[in-house]
Coordinates of C-alpha atoms in Angstrom, one line a residue:
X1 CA -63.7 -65.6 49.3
X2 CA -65.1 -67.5 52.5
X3 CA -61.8 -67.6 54.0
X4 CA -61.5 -64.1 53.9
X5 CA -64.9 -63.4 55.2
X6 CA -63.8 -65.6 57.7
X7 CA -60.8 -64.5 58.8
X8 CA -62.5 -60.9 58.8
X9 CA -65.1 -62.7 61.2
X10 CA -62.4 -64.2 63.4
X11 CA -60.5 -60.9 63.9
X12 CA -64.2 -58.7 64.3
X13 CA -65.1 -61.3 67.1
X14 CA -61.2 -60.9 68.6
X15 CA -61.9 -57.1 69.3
X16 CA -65.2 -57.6 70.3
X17 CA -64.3 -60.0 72.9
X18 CA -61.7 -57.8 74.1
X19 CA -62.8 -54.5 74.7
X20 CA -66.8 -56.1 76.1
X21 CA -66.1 -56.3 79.6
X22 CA -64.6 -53.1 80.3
X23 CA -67.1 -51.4 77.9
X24 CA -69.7 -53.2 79.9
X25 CA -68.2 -51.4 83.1
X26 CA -67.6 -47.8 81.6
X27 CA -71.3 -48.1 80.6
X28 CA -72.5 -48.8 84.2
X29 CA -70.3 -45.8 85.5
X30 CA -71.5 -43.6 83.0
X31 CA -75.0 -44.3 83.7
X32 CA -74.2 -42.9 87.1
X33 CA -72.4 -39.8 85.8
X34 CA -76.1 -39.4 83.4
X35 CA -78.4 -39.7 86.2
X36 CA -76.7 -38.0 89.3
X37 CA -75.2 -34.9 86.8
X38 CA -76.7 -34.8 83.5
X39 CA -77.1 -32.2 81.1
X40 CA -78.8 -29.7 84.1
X41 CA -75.6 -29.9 86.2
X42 CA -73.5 -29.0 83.4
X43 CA -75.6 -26.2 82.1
X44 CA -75.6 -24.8 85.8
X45 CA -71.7 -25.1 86.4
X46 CA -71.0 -23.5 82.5
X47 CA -72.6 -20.8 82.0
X48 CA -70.2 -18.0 82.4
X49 CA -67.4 -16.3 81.0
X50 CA -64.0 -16.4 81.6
X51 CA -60.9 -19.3 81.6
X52 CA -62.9 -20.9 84.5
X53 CA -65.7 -21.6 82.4
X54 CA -63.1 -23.0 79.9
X55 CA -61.1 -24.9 82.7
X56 CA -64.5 -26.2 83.6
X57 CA -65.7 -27.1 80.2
X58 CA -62.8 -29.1 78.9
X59 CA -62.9 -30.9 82.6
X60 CA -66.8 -31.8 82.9
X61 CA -66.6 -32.7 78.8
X62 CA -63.6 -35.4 79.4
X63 CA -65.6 -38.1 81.2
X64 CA -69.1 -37.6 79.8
X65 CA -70.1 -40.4 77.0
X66 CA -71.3 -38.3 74.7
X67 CA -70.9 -39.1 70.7
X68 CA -69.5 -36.4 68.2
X69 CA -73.3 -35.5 67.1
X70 CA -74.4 -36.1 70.7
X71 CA -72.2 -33.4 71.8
X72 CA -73.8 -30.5 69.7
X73 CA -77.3 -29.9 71.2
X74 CA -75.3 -29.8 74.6
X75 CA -73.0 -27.4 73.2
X76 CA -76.1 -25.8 71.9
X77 CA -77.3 -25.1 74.9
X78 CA -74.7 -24.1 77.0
X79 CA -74.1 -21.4 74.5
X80 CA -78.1 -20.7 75.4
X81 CA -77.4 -21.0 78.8
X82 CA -74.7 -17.7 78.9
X83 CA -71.7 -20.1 78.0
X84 CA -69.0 -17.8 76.0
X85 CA -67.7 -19.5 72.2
X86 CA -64.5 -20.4 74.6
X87 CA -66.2 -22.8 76.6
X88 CA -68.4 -24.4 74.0
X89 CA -65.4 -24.8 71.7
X90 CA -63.7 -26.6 74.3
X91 CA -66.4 -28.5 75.4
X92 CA -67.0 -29.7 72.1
X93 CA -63.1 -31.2 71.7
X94 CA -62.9 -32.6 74.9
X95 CA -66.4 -34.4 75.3
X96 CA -66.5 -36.7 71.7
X97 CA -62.8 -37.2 72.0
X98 CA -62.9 -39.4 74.9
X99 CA -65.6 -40.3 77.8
X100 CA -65.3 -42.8 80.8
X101 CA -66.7 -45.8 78.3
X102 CA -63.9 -45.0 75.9
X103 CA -61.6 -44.6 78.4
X104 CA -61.7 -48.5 79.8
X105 CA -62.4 -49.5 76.4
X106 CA -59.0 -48.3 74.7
X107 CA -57.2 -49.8 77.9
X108 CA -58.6 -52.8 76.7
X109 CA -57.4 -52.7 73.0
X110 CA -54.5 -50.5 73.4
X111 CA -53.0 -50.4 76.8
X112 CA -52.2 -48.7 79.8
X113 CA -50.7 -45.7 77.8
X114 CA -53.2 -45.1 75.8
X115 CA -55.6 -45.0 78.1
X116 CA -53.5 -42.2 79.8
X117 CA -52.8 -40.4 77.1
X118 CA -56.1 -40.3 75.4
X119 CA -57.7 -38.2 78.0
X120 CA -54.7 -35.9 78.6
X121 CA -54.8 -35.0 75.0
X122 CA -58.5 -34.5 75.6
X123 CA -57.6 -32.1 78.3
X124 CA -55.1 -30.2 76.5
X125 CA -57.1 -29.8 73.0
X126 CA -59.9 -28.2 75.1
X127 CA -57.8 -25.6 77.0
X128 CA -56.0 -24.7 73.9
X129 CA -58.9 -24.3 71.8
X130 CA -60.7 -22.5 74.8
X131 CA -57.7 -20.8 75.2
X132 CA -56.9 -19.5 71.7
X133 CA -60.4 -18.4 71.0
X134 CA -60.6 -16.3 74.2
X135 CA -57.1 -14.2 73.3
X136 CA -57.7 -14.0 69.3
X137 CA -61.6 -14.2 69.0
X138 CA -63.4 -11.9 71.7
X139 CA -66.6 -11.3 72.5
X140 CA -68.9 -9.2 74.6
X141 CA -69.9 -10.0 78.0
X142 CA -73.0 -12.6 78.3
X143 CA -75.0 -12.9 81.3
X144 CA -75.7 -16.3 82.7
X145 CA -78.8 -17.8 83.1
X146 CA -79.4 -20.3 85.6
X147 CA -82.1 -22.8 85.6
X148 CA -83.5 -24.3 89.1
X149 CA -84.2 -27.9 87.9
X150 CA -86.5 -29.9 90.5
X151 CA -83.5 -33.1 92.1
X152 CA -84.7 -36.7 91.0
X153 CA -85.9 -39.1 93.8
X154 CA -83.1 -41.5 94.4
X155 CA -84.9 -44.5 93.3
X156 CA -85.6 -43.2 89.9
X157 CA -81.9 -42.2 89.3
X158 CA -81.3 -45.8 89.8
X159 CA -82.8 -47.1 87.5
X160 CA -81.8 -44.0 85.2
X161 CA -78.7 -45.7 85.6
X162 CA -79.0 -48.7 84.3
X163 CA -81.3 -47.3 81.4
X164 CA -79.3 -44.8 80.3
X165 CA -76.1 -47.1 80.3
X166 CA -77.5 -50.4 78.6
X167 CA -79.8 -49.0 76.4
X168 CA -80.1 -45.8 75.7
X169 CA -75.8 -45.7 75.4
X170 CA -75.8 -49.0 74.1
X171 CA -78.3 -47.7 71.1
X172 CA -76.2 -44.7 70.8
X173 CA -73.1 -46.5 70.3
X174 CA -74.0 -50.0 68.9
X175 CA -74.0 -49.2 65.3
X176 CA -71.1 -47.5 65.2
X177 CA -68.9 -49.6 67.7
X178 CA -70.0 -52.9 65.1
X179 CA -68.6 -50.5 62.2
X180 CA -65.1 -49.9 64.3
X181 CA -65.0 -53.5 65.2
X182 CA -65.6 -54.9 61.5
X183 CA -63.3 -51.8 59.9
X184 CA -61.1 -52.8 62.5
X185 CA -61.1 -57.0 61.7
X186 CA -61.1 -55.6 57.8
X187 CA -57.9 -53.9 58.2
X188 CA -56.0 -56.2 60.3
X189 CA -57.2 -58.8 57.0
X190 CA -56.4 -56.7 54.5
X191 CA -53.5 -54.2 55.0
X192 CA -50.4 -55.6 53.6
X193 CA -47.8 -56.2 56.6
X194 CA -44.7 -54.4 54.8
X195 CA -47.4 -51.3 52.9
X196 CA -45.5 -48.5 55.4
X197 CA -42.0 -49.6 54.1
X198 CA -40.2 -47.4 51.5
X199 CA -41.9 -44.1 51.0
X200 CA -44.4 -44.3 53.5
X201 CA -42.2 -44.8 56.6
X202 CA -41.8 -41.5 58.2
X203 CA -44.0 -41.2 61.1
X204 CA -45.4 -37.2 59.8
X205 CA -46.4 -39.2 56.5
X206 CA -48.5 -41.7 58.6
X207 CA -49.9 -38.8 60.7
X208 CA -50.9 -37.0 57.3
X209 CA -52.4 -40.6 56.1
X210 CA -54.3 -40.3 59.4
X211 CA -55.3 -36.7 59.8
X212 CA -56.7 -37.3 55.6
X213 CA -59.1 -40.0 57.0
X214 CA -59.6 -38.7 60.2
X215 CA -61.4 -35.4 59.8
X216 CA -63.8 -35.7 57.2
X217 CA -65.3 -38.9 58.9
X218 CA -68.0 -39.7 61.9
X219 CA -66.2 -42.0 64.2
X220 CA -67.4 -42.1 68.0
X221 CA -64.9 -42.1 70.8
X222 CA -65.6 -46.2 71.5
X223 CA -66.0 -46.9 67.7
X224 CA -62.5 -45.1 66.8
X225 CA -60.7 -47.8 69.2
X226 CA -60.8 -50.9 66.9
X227 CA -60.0 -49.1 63.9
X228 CA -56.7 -47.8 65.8
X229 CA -55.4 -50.6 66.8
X230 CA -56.0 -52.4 63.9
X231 CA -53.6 -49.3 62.0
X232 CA -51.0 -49.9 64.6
X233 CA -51.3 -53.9 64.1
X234 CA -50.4 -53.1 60.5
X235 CA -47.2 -50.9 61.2
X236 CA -48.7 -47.1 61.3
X237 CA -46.9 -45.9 65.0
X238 CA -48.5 -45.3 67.8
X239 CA -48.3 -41.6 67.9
X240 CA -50.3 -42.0 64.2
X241 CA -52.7 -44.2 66.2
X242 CA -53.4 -41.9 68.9
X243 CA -54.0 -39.1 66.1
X244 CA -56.6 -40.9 65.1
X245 CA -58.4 -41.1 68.6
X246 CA -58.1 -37.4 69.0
X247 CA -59.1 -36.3 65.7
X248 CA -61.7 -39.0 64.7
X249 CA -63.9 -38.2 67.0
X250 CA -63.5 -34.4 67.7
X251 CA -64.1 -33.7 63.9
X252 CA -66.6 -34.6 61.0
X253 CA -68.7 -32.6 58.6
X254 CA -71.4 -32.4 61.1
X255 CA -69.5 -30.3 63.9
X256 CA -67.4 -28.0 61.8
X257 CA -70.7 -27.2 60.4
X258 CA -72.0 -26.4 63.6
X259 CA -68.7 -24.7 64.3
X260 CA -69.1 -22.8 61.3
X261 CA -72.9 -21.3 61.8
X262 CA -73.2 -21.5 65.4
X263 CA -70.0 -19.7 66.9
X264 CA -68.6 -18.2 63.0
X265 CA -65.6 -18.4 60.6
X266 CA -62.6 -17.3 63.1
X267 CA -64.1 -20.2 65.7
X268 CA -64.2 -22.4 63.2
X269 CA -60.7 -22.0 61.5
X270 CA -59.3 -21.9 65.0
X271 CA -61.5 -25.0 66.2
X272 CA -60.0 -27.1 62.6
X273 CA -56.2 -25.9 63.6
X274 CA -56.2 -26.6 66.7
X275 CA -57.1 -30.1 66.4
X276 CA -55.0 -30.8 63.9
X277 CA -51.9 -29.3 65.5
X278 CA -52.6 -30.8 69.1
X279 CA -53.2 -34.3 67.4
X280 CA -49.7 -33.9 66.2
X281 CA -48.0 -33.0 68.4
X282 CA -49.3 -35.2 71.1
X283 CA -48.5 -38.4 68.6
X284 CA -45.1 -36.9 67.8
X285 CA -44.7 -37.0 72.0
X286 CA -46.5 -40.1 72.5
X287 CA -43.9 -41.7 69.9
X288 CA -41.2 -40.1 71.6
X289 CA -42.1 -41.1 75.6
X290 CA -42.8 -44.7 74.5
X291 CA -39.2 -44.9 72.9
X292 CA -37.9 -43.0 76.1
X293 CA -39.9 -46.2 78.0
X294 CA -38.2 -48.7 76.3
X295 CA -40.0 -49.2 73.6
X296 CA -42.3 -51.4 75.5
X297 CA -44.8 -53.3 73.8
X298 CA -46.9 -54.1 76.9
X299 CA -47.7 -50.7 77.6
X300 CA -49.6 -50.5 74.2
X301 CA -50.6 -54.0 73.7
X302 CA -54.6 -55.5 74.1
X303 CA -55.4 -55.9 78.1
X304 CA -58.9 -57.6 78.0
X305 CA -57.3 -60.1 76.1
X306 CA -55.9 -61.1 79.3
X307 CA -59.4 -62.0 80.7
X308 CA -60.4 -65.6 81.3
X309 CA -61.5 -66.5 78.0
X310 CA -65.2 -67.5 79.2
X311 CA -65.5 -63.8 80.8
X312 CA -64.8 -62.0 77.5
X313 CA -67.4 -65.0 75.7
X314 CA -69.9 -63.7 78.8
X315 CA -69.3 -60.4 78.0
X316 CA -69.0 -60.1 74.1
X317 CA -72.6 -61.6 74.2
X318 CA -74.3 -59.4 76.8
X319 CA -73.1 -56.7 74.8
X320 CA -74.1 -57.8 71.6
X321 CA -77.8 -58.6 73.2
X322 CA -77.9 -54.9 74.5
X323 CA -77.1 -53.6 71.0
X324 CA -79.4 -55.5 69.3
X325 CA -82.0 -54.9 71.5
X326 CA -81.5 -51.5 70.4
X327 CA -81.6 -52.1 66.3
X328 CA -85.3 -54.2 67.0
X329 CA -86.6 -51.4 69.3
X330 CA -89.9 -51.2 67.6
X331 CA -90.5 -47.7 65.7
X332 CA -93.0 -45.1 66.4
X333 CA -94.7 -44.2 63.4
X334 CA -95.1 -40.7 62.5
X335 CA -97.2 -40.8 59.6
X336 CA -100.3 -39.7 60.9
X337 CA -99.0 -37.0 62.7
X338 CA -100.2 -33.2 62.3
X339 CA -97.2 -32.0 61.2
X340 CA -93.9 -33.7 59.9
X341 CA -90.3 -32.0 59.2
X342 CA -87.1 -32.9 57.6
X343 CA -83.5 -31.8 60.0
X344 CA -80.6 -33.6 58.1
X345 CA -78.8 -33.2 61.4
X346 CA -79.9 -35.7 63.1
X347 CA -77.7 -38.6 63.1
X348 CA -78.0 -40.6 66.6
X349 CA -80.3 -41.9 69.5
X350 CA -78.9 -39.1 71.5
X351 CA -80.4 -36.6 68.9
X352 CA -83.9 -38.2 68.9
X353 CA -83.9 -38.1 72.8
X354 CA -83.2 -34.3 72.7
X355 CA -85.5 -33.3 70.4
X356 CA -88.3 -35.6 71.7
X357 CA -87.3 -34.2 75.0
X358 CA -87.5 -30.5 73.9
X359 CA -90.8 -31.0 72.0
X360 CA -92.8 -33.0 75.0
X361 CA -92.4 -30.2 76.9
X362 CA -93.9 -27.8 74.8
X363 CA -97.9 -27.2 76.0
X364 CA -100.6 -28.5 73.6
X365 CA -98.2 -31.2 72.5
X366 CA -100.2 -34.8 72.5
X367 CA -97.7 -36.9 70.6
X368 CA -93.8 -37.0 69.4
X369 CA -91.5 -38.9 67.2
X370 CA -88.2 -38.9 65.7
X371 CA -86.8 -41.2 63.0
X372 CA -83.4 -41.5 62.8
X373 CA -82.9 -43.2 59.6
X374 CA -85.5 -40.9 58.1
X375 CA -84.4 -37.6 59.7
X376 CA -88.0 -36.8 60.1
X377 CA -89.9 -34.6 63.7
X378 CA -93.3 -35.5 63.7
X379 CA -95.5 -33.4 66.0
X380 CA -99.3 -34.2 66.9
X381 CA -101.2 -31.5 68.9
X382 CA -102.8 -28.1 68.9
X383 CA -99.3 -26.3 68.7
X384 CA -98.1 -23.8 65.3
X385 CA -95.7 -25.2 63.2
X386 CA -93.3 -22.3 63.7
X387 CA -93.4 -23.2 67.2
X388 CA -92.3 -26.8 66.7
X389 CA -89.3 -25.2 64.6
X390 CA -88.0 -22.4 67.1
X391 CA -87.7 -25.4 69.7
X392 CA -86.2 -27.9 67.0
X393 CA -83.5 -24.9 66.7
X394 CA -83.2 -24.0 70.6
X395 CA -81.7 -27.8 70.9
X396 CA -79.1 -27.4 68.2
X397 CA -81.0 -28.5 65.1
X398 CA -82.2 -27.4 61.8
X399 CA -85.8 -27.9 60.2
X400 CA -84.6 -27.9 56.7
X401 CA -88.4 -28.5 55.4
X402 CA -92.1 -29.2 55.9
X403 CA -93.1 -32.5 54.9
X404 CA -96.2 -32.4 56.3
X405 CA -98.0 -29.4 57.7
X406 CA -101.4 -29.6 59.8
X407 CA -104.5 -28.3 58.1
X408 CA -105.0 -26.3 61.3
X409 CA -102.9 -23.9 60.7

């Protein structure tokens, strides 16, 4: 049993190593694309109808870091903001399915055509989706609403950059990039080497093995990298692997429900089939121009294993600081606030910032806090409680419950 844990260990640390130092870098430039863009920019540049907003959409979403929850109280408010179901829908594949963080992180595990490939599937599953809704799901004409939001003095978007990229990111993905890594050293440990021989070794069965686990379950873009290259270290092909980046990420139980209430049941079946075919299909091609390559194994083999050994030691443990800086980030305590609710949708730091965000801003507000384990909003101030629940919704969210309701009102 020790040997196993430690050959589980051994392999965890071997991805960890690997992918660090480019992760370290995609965090830095997406720091800049938070600070000098953020969500204002996009909301600005979206809002409108049309295949240019779609266009737009699916090219703004491809490099932003933004997790699979993360995503929906941006989507949320684009679709405030004027933005037609098209360009939400294909802002929502595009943006969880890859980001400039995942992007240097899967060169680092998976290669240089991966790394390709990942965001041109990203690309085409948001125009097709944006596409397919705007022919077969129409809707009437929205105006646009545009926002003037003050510019930031360049000093503070400096240092916006380097707080949003090492902590704020790093607590947004740290939990589930240590779940990728250690599902990702499991595998490798225990998949049997010969378990897609015999019946399982058609490459559609592997893509139905994947597509099973795939979109049911809450994988980020970074987290999703481990876990694939462990599947194509144990014999699933690299078309199954790359499946599972598309789909991983651009699907769990908390966006189709948002699909499903937000932008309604054609949007939704559409959103589900579209993913599922484009994942396909872009692993059956994937397969296909890596056999027309050669077959060569360097173009999908591990690059930051070819670091110097003490950079990736460097790296692996800055990372590792910044993330667990982020799990002993003290907790603001929300007991004694006036008012407390229950929103079983939120599931990240990035949902905490955007509701804390929304609420601060609200007059008569003294005091905010979000737990994230919990899934509790408490609210301290001379504000209504049905206030503090149309803003909770305005972001994307839903106040299931009261837990705690002021005696002022």
């Amino acid at each position: 049993m020790i040997d196993f844990l430690y050959k589980i260990i051994q392999e965890s640390a071997r991805l960890w190593m690997a992918m660090a130092s480019y992760l370290l870098l995609g965090m830095f430039i997406a720091g800049i694309l938070h600070a000098f863009l953020g969500q204002s920019f996009i909301t600005r540049h979206l809002g409108g109808n049309g295949f240019i907003s779609i266009l737009k959409a699916t090219l703004f979403g491809i490099p932003l870091p933004i997790c699979s929850c993360g995503v929906i109280p941006v989507a949320a408010s684009l679709k405030k903001e004027g933005a037609n179901k098209s360009a939400t829908l294909s802002f929502l594949v595009s943006t969880p399915t890859t980001g400039i963080d995942s992007i240097f992180a899967t060169y680092s595990l998976m290669g240089p055509l991966f790394a390709i490939f990942r965001p041109l599937a990203a690309f085409i599953s948001g125009i097709t989706i944006g596409t397919l809704n705007f022919l077969f799901n129409r809707e009437k004409k929205k105006t646009t609403v545009v926002h003037r939001h003050p510019s930031l003095p360049s000093n503070f978007k400096i240092k916006e950059v380097f707080r949003y990229g090492f902590v704020e990111l790093a607590e947004d993905i740290g939990k589930w990039l240590l779940i990728g890594v250690i599902i990702g050293g499991t595998l490798t440990v225990v998949i049997p080497e010969d378990l897609l021989t015999g019946y399982f070794s058609h490459p559609f069965l592997h893509f139905l093995i994947i597509l099973v686990l795939a979109i049911p379950l809450y994988v980020c873009a970074t987290g999703s990298i481990p876990i694939a290259a462990a599947l194509i270290g144990k014999g699933f092909s690299p078309g199954a692997a790359l499946v599972f980046l598309i789909a991983g990420p651009a699907t769990n139980t908390v966006t189709l429900s948002f699909v499903y209430s937000k932008l309604g049941k054609r949007a939704f079946y559409l959103y589900l089939a579209s993913i599922i075919t484009v994942s396909v299909l872009a692993g059956w091609f994937f397969n296909l121009f890596w056999k027309a390559l050669g077959g060569n194994i360097e173009l999908i083999s591990p690059q930051g294993e070819q670091l110097p050994y003490p950079l990736r030691i460097l790296s692996g443990t800055i990372l590792l600081l910044f993330i667990i800086k982020g799990f002993l980030k003290t907790k603001k305590e929300i007991k004694k606030m006036d008012y407390e609710l229950y929103v079983s949708d939120i599931t990240c730091k990035h949902c905490q910032m955007t509701i804390e965000n929304k609420l601060k801003q609200l007059p008569g507000v003294n005091q905010v806090a979000v737990n994230v384990e919990e899934k509790t909003v408490g609210v301290d101030g001379e504000i209504s409680l049905e206030e503090i629940e149309e803003a909770i919704r305005e972001v994307g969210y839903t106040p299931e419950r009261r837990i705690r309701a002021s005696s002022k009102d």
